[in-house]
Amino acid sequence: MKSSRRRFLKIAGISALGLGAKPVLDVMASSSETAAPKTAKGENVLTAKRWALVIDTRKLQSEEDLDPMIEICDKIHNVPKFENKNHEIKWLWAEEFKHEFPMQEPDFLNDRLKHMSFLTLCNHCEKAPCVRVCPTKATFKREDGIVLMDFHRCIGCRFCMAACPYGSRSFNFRDPRPFIKETNPDFPTRTKGVVEKCNFCAERLAVGKLPACVEASNGALTFGDLDDPESEVRAVLRSNYTIRRKPALGTGPSVFYIV
Amino acid sequence: MPNKKQMYDKGKVVIGLCILVALMTFPFWYNLGKAAPAPEPKLSEKAKAAKECVMPKAYMTSGHMQLLNEWRDTVVRDAKRIYTNPSGKKFNMSLSNTCLDCHVEKAEFCDKCHNYASVTPYCWDCHIDPKEAK
Ligand code: SF4
Ligand code: SF4
């Protein structure tokens, strides 16, 4: 009698131990399964702490000098051409001094600057107001300083357009597809109801290429890491006087102009 | 005094009711025994030759939408574009340029099931079917 109760308790105890160990064993079993899929950046990826662009306007006198850059940007990014000015989509475009640098206009601006066309694009601001206002985080700042849009998440509220002091953003009032002359299958189009803007050619940096405008600029544009004192942009900034758009607003543009 | 149980125009009313019932149930017996067969998405020659998709077929059939969502977020948010599957094969995470490069016929592949299941994913509002672009 005594010994059989003892046996019963022993068996009960061992079974309880076994039950308790099952979840532990399960976890161990699952961790030894086949390797999980991995994701990584491409081998040739260009990286920086803060990408920046310096535009040497001395080398870009007329609007014709800007055209090749604007054309290639529009083409590779499937930017539509609308006749109606109100529907215009702009990634890279030309602007005159008084619109490019309001409040920075001297009383007696020299003739060259007065009549010149300035290359204009998103400034990928250090403290980008468009990022702060976006309610869906569709507009966000990457760790390399690029202010990027996740078109999947944009709800078209246009807060960002109101917040951007540079007019760098455009809204798709209509389906842009019929207005794209030649579609580039490597890059998506946008759809009606989303905002878009320059992306500093994030898709090219990912495969080791410089932005298309820089490549087409014949050396008028310099692109590089603003945080790296040894970079080419920093060398250009050290040896030239540059201005930025609306500096008093404190947005910290990453696009510099040698005037 | 008229009989309370009497029904006026009994013949017409009954015929009318019959027609009504017949019309209302028409879709049911018209489609009887004609359930649409489950679609068979057609694999392109290139996909057949590749034998293996990014992940095993069962997972791709049931979970390709989750996979695509993960790809989307990884590419856009983390700037990572290379996917290595469990067997060590590398892929560029791109719907238009990787998936559709093998599954060349979107109409014969994606659309077949999507139409059957009556889902309209909005991928194609922006992402390009390279075939259409040409
Ligand atoms: S220029 Fe405008 S759109 Fe570009 S980062 Fe600055 S605030 Fe945003
Ligand atoms: S329009 Fe899109 S990107 Fe701009 S603030 Fe609204 S959701 Fe964000």
Coordinates of C-alpha atoms and ligand atoms in Angstrom, one line a residue:
Chain A
M1 CA 0.0 0.0 0.0
K2 CA 2.6 2.5 1.1
S3 CA 5.0 1.7 -1.7
S4 CA 2.3 2.0 -4.4
R5 CA 1.3 5.5 -3.3
R6 CA 4.9 6.4 -3.4
R7 CA 5.1 5.1 -6.9
F8 CA 2.0 6.9 -7.9
L9 CA 3.4 10.2 -6.7
K10 CA 6.7 9.6 -8.5
I11 CA 4.9 8.9 -11.8
A12 CA 2.7 11.9 -11.4
G13 CA 5.7 14.1 -10.7
I14 CA 7.6 12.9 -13.7
S15 CA 4.6 13.4 -16.0
A16 CA 4.2 17.0 -14.7
L17 CA 7.8 17.6 -15.5
G18 CA 7.3 16.3 -19.0
L19 CA 4.3 18.5 -19.6
G20 CA 6.2 21.5 -18.4
A21 CA 9.1 20.8 -20.7
K22 CA 7.0 20.6 -23.8
P23 CA 6.8 24.3 -24.6
V24 CA 10.6 24.6 -24.1
L25 CA 11.2 21.7 -26.4
D26 CA 8.9 23.3 -29.0
V27 CA 10.8 26.5 -29.0
M28 CA 14.1 24.7 -29.4
A29 CA 12.7 22.7 -32.2
S30 CA 11.5 25.7 -34.2
S31 CA 14.7 27.6 -33.8
S32 CA 16.6 24.8 -35.4
E33 CA 14.5 24.9 -38.6
T34 CA 15.8 26.2 -41.9
A35 CA 17.3 29.7 -42.0
A36 CA 14.8 32.5 -42.3
P37 CA 15.0 34.7 -45.4
K38 CA 17.3 37.7 -45.1
T39 CA 17.2 41.2 -46.6
A40 CA 20.1 43.4 -47.3
K41 CA 21.3 46.5 -49.2
G42 CA 22.9 45.9 -52.6
E43 CA 26.6 45.5 -52.8
N44 CA 27.3 48.7 -54.8
V45 CA 25.0 50.9 -52.7
L46 CA 26.1 54.5 -52.1
T47 CA 25.7 55.6 -48.5
A48 CA 26.1 58.8 -46.6
K49 CA 25.1 60.4 -43.3
R50 CA 23.5 63.3 -45.1
W51 CA 23.3 63.5 -48.9
A52 CA 23.7 67.0 -50.3
L53 CA 23.8 68.7 -53.7
V54 CA 25.8 71.8 -54.7
I55 CA 24.6 73.6 -57.9
D56 CA 27.2 75.7 -59.6
T57 CA 25.0 78.3 -61.3
R58 CA 28.0 79.8 -63.1
K59 CA 28.0 76.8 -65.3
L60 CA 24.3 76.8 -66.0
Q61 CA 23.6 80.1 -67.7
S62 CA 20.4 79.6 -69.7
E63 CA 17.3 77.4 -69.5
E64 CA 18.7 75.3 -72.3
D65 CA 21.5 74.3 -70.0
L66 CA 19.0 72.9 -67.5
D67 CA 16.8 71.1 -70.0
P68 CA 18.9 67.9 -70.3
M69 CA 18.8 67.4 -66.6
I70 CA 15.1 68.1 -66.3
E71 CA 14.4 65.8 -69.2
I72 CA 16.3 62.8 -67.9
C73 CA 14.7 63.2 -64.4
D74 CA 11.2 63.3 -65.9
K75 CA 11.9 60.4 -68.1
I76 CA 13.3 57.9 -65.6
H77 CA 10.8 58.8 -62.9
N78 CA 7.7 58.7 -65.2
V79 CA 6.8 62.3 -64.5
P80 CA 3.7 63.2 -66.5
K81 CA 3.4 66.4 -68.7
F82 CA 0.2 68.3 -68.2
E83 CA -0.8 71.2 -70.3
N84 CA -2.8 72.7 -67.5
K85 CA -0.5 74.6 -65.2
N86 CA -2.6 73.8 -62.2
H87 CA -2.1 70.1 -62.7
E88 CA 1.7 70.4 -63.3
I89 CA 3.9 67.7 -61.6
K90 CA 7.4 69.0 -60.8
W91 CA 10.4 67.1 -59.6
L92 CA 13.2 69.3 -61.1
W93 CA 12.4 72.6 -62.7
A94 CA 13.6 76.1 -63.5
E95 CA 12.8 79.2 -61.4
E96 CA 14.0 82.8 -61.6
F97 CA 16.0 84.6 -58.9
K98 CA 13.1 86.5 -57.3
H99 CA 11.1 83.3 -56.8
E100 CA 14.1 81.1 -55.9
F101 CA 15.5 83.5 -53.3
P102 CA 12.8 85.8 -52.0
M103 CA 14.0 88.1 -49.2
Q104 CA 17.6 87.5 -50.4
E105 CA 17.2 89.8 -53.4
P106 CA 19.6 92.7 -53.2
D107 CA 18.2 96.1 -54.4
F108 CA 20.5 96.2 -57.4
L109 CA 20.8 92.6 -58.5
N110 CA 23.2 92.1 -61.3
D111 CA 21.8 91.4 -64.8
R112 CA 23.2 87.9 -65.0
L113 CA 21.4 86.6 -61.9
K114 CA 18.3 88.7 -62.6
H115 CA 17.6 86.9 -65.9
M116 CA 19.0 83.5 -65.0
S117 CA 17.1 80.2 -64.5
F118 CA 17.9 78.3 -61.3
L119 CA 17.6 74.6 -61.1
T120 CA 15.0 73.9 -58.4
L121 CA 14.1 70.7 -56.6
C122 CA 13.2 69.3 -53.1
N123 CA 15.9 70.5 -50.7
H124 CA 15.8 67.3 -48.6
C125 CA 15.7 69.6 -45.6
E126 CA 17.5 68.7 -42.4
K127 CA 14.4 69.7 -40.3
A128 CA 11.8 69.0 -43.0
P129 CA 8.4 70.5 -42.2
C130 CA 6.7 68.2 -44.6
V131 CA 7.8 65.2 -42.6
R132 CA 6.5 66.7 -39.4
V133 CA 3.0 67.3 -40.7
C134 CA 2.4 64.1 -42.6
P135 CA -0.3 62.3 -40.6
T136 CA 0.4 58.9 -42.1
K137 CA 4.2 59.0 -42.1
A138 CA 4.0 58.6 -45.8
T139 CA 6.7 61.3 -46.0
F140 CA 9.7 60.4 -43.8
K141 CA 13.4 61.0 -43.4
R142 CA 15.8 58.2 -44.2
E143 CA 18.9 57.8 -42.2
D144 CA 21.0 59.1 -45.1
G145 CA 19.0 62.5 -45.0
I146 CA 16.8 61.9 -48.0
V147 CA 13.2 62.9 -47.5
L148 CA 11.4 60.2 -49.1
M149 CA 7.8 59.3 -49.8
D150 CA 6.0 56.0 -49.4
F151 CA 3.4 56.5 -52.1
H152 CA 1.6 53.4 -50.8
R153 CA 0.7 55.3 -47.7
C154 CA -0.1 58.8 -49.0
I155 CA -3.7 59.6 -48.5
G156 CA -3.5 62.8 -50.5
C157 CA -4.4 65.2 -47.6
R158 CA -1.8 67.7 -48.9
F159 CA -0.7 68.8 -45.5
C160 CA 2.9 68.4 -46.7
M161 CA 2.3 70.8 -49.6
A162 CA 1.0 73.4 -47.3
A163 CA 4.0 72.9 -45.0
C164 CA 6.8 72.9 -47.7
P165 CA 8.0 76.5 -48.0
Y166 CA 9.6 75.8 -51.4
G167 CA 6.7 74.5 -53.5
S168 CA 8.7 71.3 -54.0
R169 CA 5.6 69.0 -54.0
S170 CA 3.0 68.3 -56.6
F171 CA -0.4 66.7 -56.3
N172 CA -1.8 64.3 -58.8
F173 CA -5.2 65.7 -59.6
R174 CA -5.7 63.3 -62.4
D175 CA -4.5 59.8 -63.3
P176 CA -1.0 60.6 -64.6
R177 CA -0.5 57.5 -66.8
P178 CA -2.0 58.8 -70.0
F179 CA 0.2 61.9 -69.7
I180 CA 3.5 60.0 -69.6
K181 CA 5.1 60.0 -73.0
E182 CA 7.4 57.1 -72.6
T183 CA 7.0 54.9 -69.5
N184 CA 10.0 53.6 -67.8
P185 CA 9.1 50.1 -66.6
D186 CA 11.8 50.1 -64.0
F187 CA 10.1 52.8 -61.9
P188 CA 6.5 52.9 -60.9
T189 CA 4.1 55.7 -61.9
R190 CA 1.9 57.4 -59.4
T191 CA -1.8 57.3 -59.1
K192 CA -4.5 59.9 -58.8
G193 CA -4.7 61.4 -55.3
V194 CA -1.1 61.1 -54.1
V195 CA 1.6 63.8 -53.7
E196 CA 5.0 63.4 -55.3
K197 CA 8.4 65.1 -55.4
C198 CA 12.1 64.6 -56.1
N199 CA 13.6 61.5 -54.3
F200 CA 17.3 62.4 -54.8
C201 CA 17.3 59.3 -57.1
A202 CA 17.1 56.9 -54.1
E203 CA 16.6 54.0 -56.6
R204 CA 19.9 54.9 -58.3
L205 CA 21.9 55.3 -55.1
A206 CA 20.8 51.8 -54.2
V207 CA 22.6 50.4 -57.2
G208 CA 25.7 52.6 -56.9
K209 CA 24.8 55.3 -59.4
L210 CA 24.8 59.1 -58.8
P211 CA 21.5 61.0 -59.3
A212 CA 20.6 61.3 -63.0
C213 CA 20.7 65.1 -63.0
V214 CA 24.2 65.1 -61.5
E215 CA 25.3 62.6 -64.2
A216 CA 23.8 64.8 -66.9
S217 CA 25.2 68.1 -65.5
N218 CA 28.6 68.1 -67.1
G219 CA 30.1 68.8 -63.7
A220 CA 27.8 71.7 -62.7
L221 CA 26.3 69.6 -60.0
T222 CA 28.2 68.0 -57.1
F223 CA 26.6 65.3 -55.0
G224 CA 28.0 63.9 -51.8
D225 CA 28.0 63.5 -48.0
L226 CA 27.7 66.7 -46.1
D227 CA 28.7 65.1 -42.9
D228 CA 32.0 63.8 -44.3
P229 CA 34.7 66.6 -44.3
E230 CA 36.6 64.7 -46.9
S231 CA 33.7 64.6 -49.4
E232 CA 33.6 66.4 -52.7
V233 CA 30.6 68.5 -51.7
R234 CA 32.5 69.7 -48.6
A235 CA 35.5 70.6 -50.8
V236 CA 33.3 72.6 -53.1
L237 CA 31.6 74.3 -50.2
R238 CA 34.9 75.2 -48.7
S239 CA 36.2 76.9 -51.7
N240 CA 33.0 78.7 -53.0
Y241 CA 30.5 81.1 -51.6
T242 CA 27.1 79.4 -51.5
I243 CA 23.5 80.3 -50.6
R244 CA 20.5 78.3 -49.8
R245 CA 16.8 78.9 -50.2
K246 CA 14.9 80.7 -47.4
P247 CA 17.6 80.0 -44.8
A248 CA 15.7 82.1 -42.2
L249 CA 13.0 79.5 -41.9
G250 CA 15.4 77.1 -40.3
T251 CA 14.5 74.1 -42.4
G252 CA 18.2 73.4 -43.2
P253 CA 18.1 72.7 -47.0
S254 CA 20.6 70.2 -48.3
V255 CA 20.8 71.9 -51.7
F256 CA 23.4 74.7 -52.1
Y257 CA 23.8 77.3 -54.8
I258 CA 27.1 78.8 -55.9
V259 CA 26.0 82.2 -57.4
Chain B
M1 CA -73.1 39.3 -46.9
P2 CA -70.0 38.2 -48.8
N3 CA -68.1 35.2 -47.6
K4 CA -65.0 36.4 -45.7
K5 CA -62.9 33.6 -46.9
Q6 CA -63.5 34.4 -50.5
M7 CA -60.4 35.6 -52.6
Y8 CA -61.0 38.0 -55.4
D9 CA -59.4 37.2 -58.8
K10 CA -58.0 34.0 -57.3
G11 CA -56.6 32.7 -60.6
K12 CA -54.7 35.9 -61.5
V13 CA -53.3 36.3 -58.0
V14 CA -52.0 32.7 -57.9
I15 CA -50.4 33.0 -61.3
G16 CA -48.8 36.3 -60.3
L17 CA -47.4 34.8 -57.2
C18 CA -46.0 31.9 -59.1
I19 CA -44.3 34.2 -61.6
L20 CA -42.9 36.3 -58.7
V21 CA -41.4 33.3 -56.9
A22 CA -40.0 31.9 -60.2
L23 CA -38.3 35.3 -60.9
M24 CA -36.9 35.7 -57.5
T25 CA -35.4 32.2 -57.4
F26 CA -34.2 32.4 -61.0
P27 CA -30.5 33.0 -60.2
F28 CA -30.4 30.0 -58.0
W29 CA -31.7 27.4 -60.3
Y30 CA -30.2 29.0 -63.4
N31 CA -26.7 28.5 -61.9
L32 CA -27.5 25.1 -60.4
G33 CA -24.7 22.6 -61.0
K34 CA -22.7 25.2 -62.8
A35 CA -20.3 26.4 -60.0
A36 CA -17.4 28.2 -61.7
P37 CA -14.3 25.9 -61.8
A38 CA -11.4 27.0 -59.7
P39 CA -9.0 28.9 -61.9
E40 CA -5.7 27.4 -63.0
P41 CA -3.1 30.1 -63.3
K42 CA -0.9 29.4 -66.2
L43 CA 2.8 29.3 -65.6
S44 CA 4.9 30.9 -68.3
E45 CA 7.7 28.9 -69.9
K46 CA 10.3 31.0 -67.9
A47 CA 8.6 30.3 -64.6
K48 CA 8.4 26.6 -65.4
A49 CA 12.0 26.5 -66.3
A50 CA 13.0 28.2 -63.1
K51 CA 11.2 25.5 -61.2
E52 CA 11.3 27.3 -57.9
C53 CA 9.8 30.6 -56.9
V54 CA 11.2 33.0 -54.3
M55 CA 9.6 30.8 -51.6
P56 CA 7.9 27.3 -51.7
K57 CA 4.8 27.1 -53.9
A58 CA 2.4 26.5 -51.0
Y59 CA 3.6 29.6 -49.3
M60 CA 3.5 31.7 -52.4
T61 CA 0.0 30.6 -53.2
S62 CA -1.4 31.5 -49.8
G63 CA 1.0 34.2 -48.7
H64 CA 2.3 36.1 -51.7
M65 CA 0.5 39.2 -50.5
Q66 CA 2.3 39.2 -47.2
L67 CA 5.6 38.6 -48.9
L68 CA 4.9 41.6 -51.2
N69 CA 4.0 43.8 -48.3
E70 CA 7.2 42.9 -46.5
W71 CA 9.2 43.6 -49.7
R72 CA 7.5 46.9 -50.1
D73 CA 8.3 48.1 -46.5
T74 CA 11.8 46.8 -46.6
V75 CA 12.6 48.5 -49.9
V76 CA 10.9 51.8 -49.2
R77 CA 11.5 52.2 -45.5
D78 CA 14.8 50.4 -44.9
A79 CA 16.3 51.0 -48.3
K80 CA 17.2 47.3 -48.6
R81 CA 16.5 45.8 -52.0
I82 CA 18.1 42.3 -51.9
Y83 CA 16.2 39.3 -50.6
T84 CA 18.0 36.1 -49.8
N85 CA 15.6 33.1 -49.5
P86 CA 16.2 30.2 -47.2
S87 CA 18.1 28.2 -49.9
G88 CA 20.5 31.1 -50.3
K89 CA 19.2 32.5 -53.6
K90 CA 19.2 36.3 -54.1
F91 CA 16.4 38.3 -55.5
N92 CA 15.9 42.0 -56.3
M93 CA 12.7 42.9 -54.4
S94 CA 10.7 44.3 -57.2
L95 CA 7.2 43.4 -58.4
S96 CA 7.6 44.7 -61.9
N97 CA 11.1 43.6 -62.5
T98 CA 11.5 40.3 -60.5
C99 CA 8.0 38.8 -60.2
L100 CA 6.8 39.8 -63.6
D101 CA 10.1 39.0 -65.2
C102 CA 9.3 35.3 -64.6
H103 CA 5.5 35.5 -64.6
V104 CA 5.5 37.3 -67.9
E105 CA 1.8 36.9 -68.6
K106 CA 0.1 38.9 -65.8
A107 CA -3.3 38.2 -67.5
E108 CA -2.7 34.5 -67.4
F109 CA -1.2 34.4 -63.9
C110 CA -2.2 37.2 -61.5
D111 CA -5.5 38.2 -63.0
K112 CA -6.9 34.6 -63.3
C113 CA -7.2 34.1 -59.5
H114 CA -7.8 37.7 -58.7
N115 CA -10.7 37.8 -61.0
Y116 CA -12.1 34.5 -59.7
A117 CA -11.8 35.7 -56.1
S118 CA -13.1 39.1 -57.1
V119 CA -10.2 41.0 -55.6
T120 CA -8.8 44.1 -57.2
P121 CA -5.4 44.7 -55.8
Y122 CA -4.2 48.3 -56.6
C123 CA -0.6 47.2 -57.3
W124 CA -1.1 47.9 -61.0
D125 CA -2.3 51.5 -60.5
C126 CA 1.3 52.4 -60.1
H127 CA 3.5 49.4 -60.8
I128 CA 4.0 48.7 -64.4
D129 CA 3.3 45.5 -66.3
P130 CA 6.4 45.6 -68.5
K131 CA 4.4 44.0 -71.2
E132 CA 1.9 46.9 -71.3
A133 CA 4.6 49.5 -71.2
K134 CA 6.0 48.2 -74.5
Ligands
SF4_1 S1 12.0 71.1 -49.7 FE1 9.9 70.9 -49.1 S2 9.4 68.8 -49.7 FE2 11.6 68.9 -49.7 S3 12.2 68.3 -47.6 FE3 12.0 70.5 -47.6 S4 10.0 70.9 -46.9 FE4 10.0 68.7 -47.6
SF4_2 S1 -0.5 64.3 -48.9 FE1 0.4 62.3 -48.5 S2 2.6 62.7 -48.1 FE2 1.5 64.7 -48.0 S3 1.0 64.9 -45.8 FE3 -0.8 63.9 -46.7 S4 -0.4 61.7 -46.5 FE4 1.5 62.7 -46.1

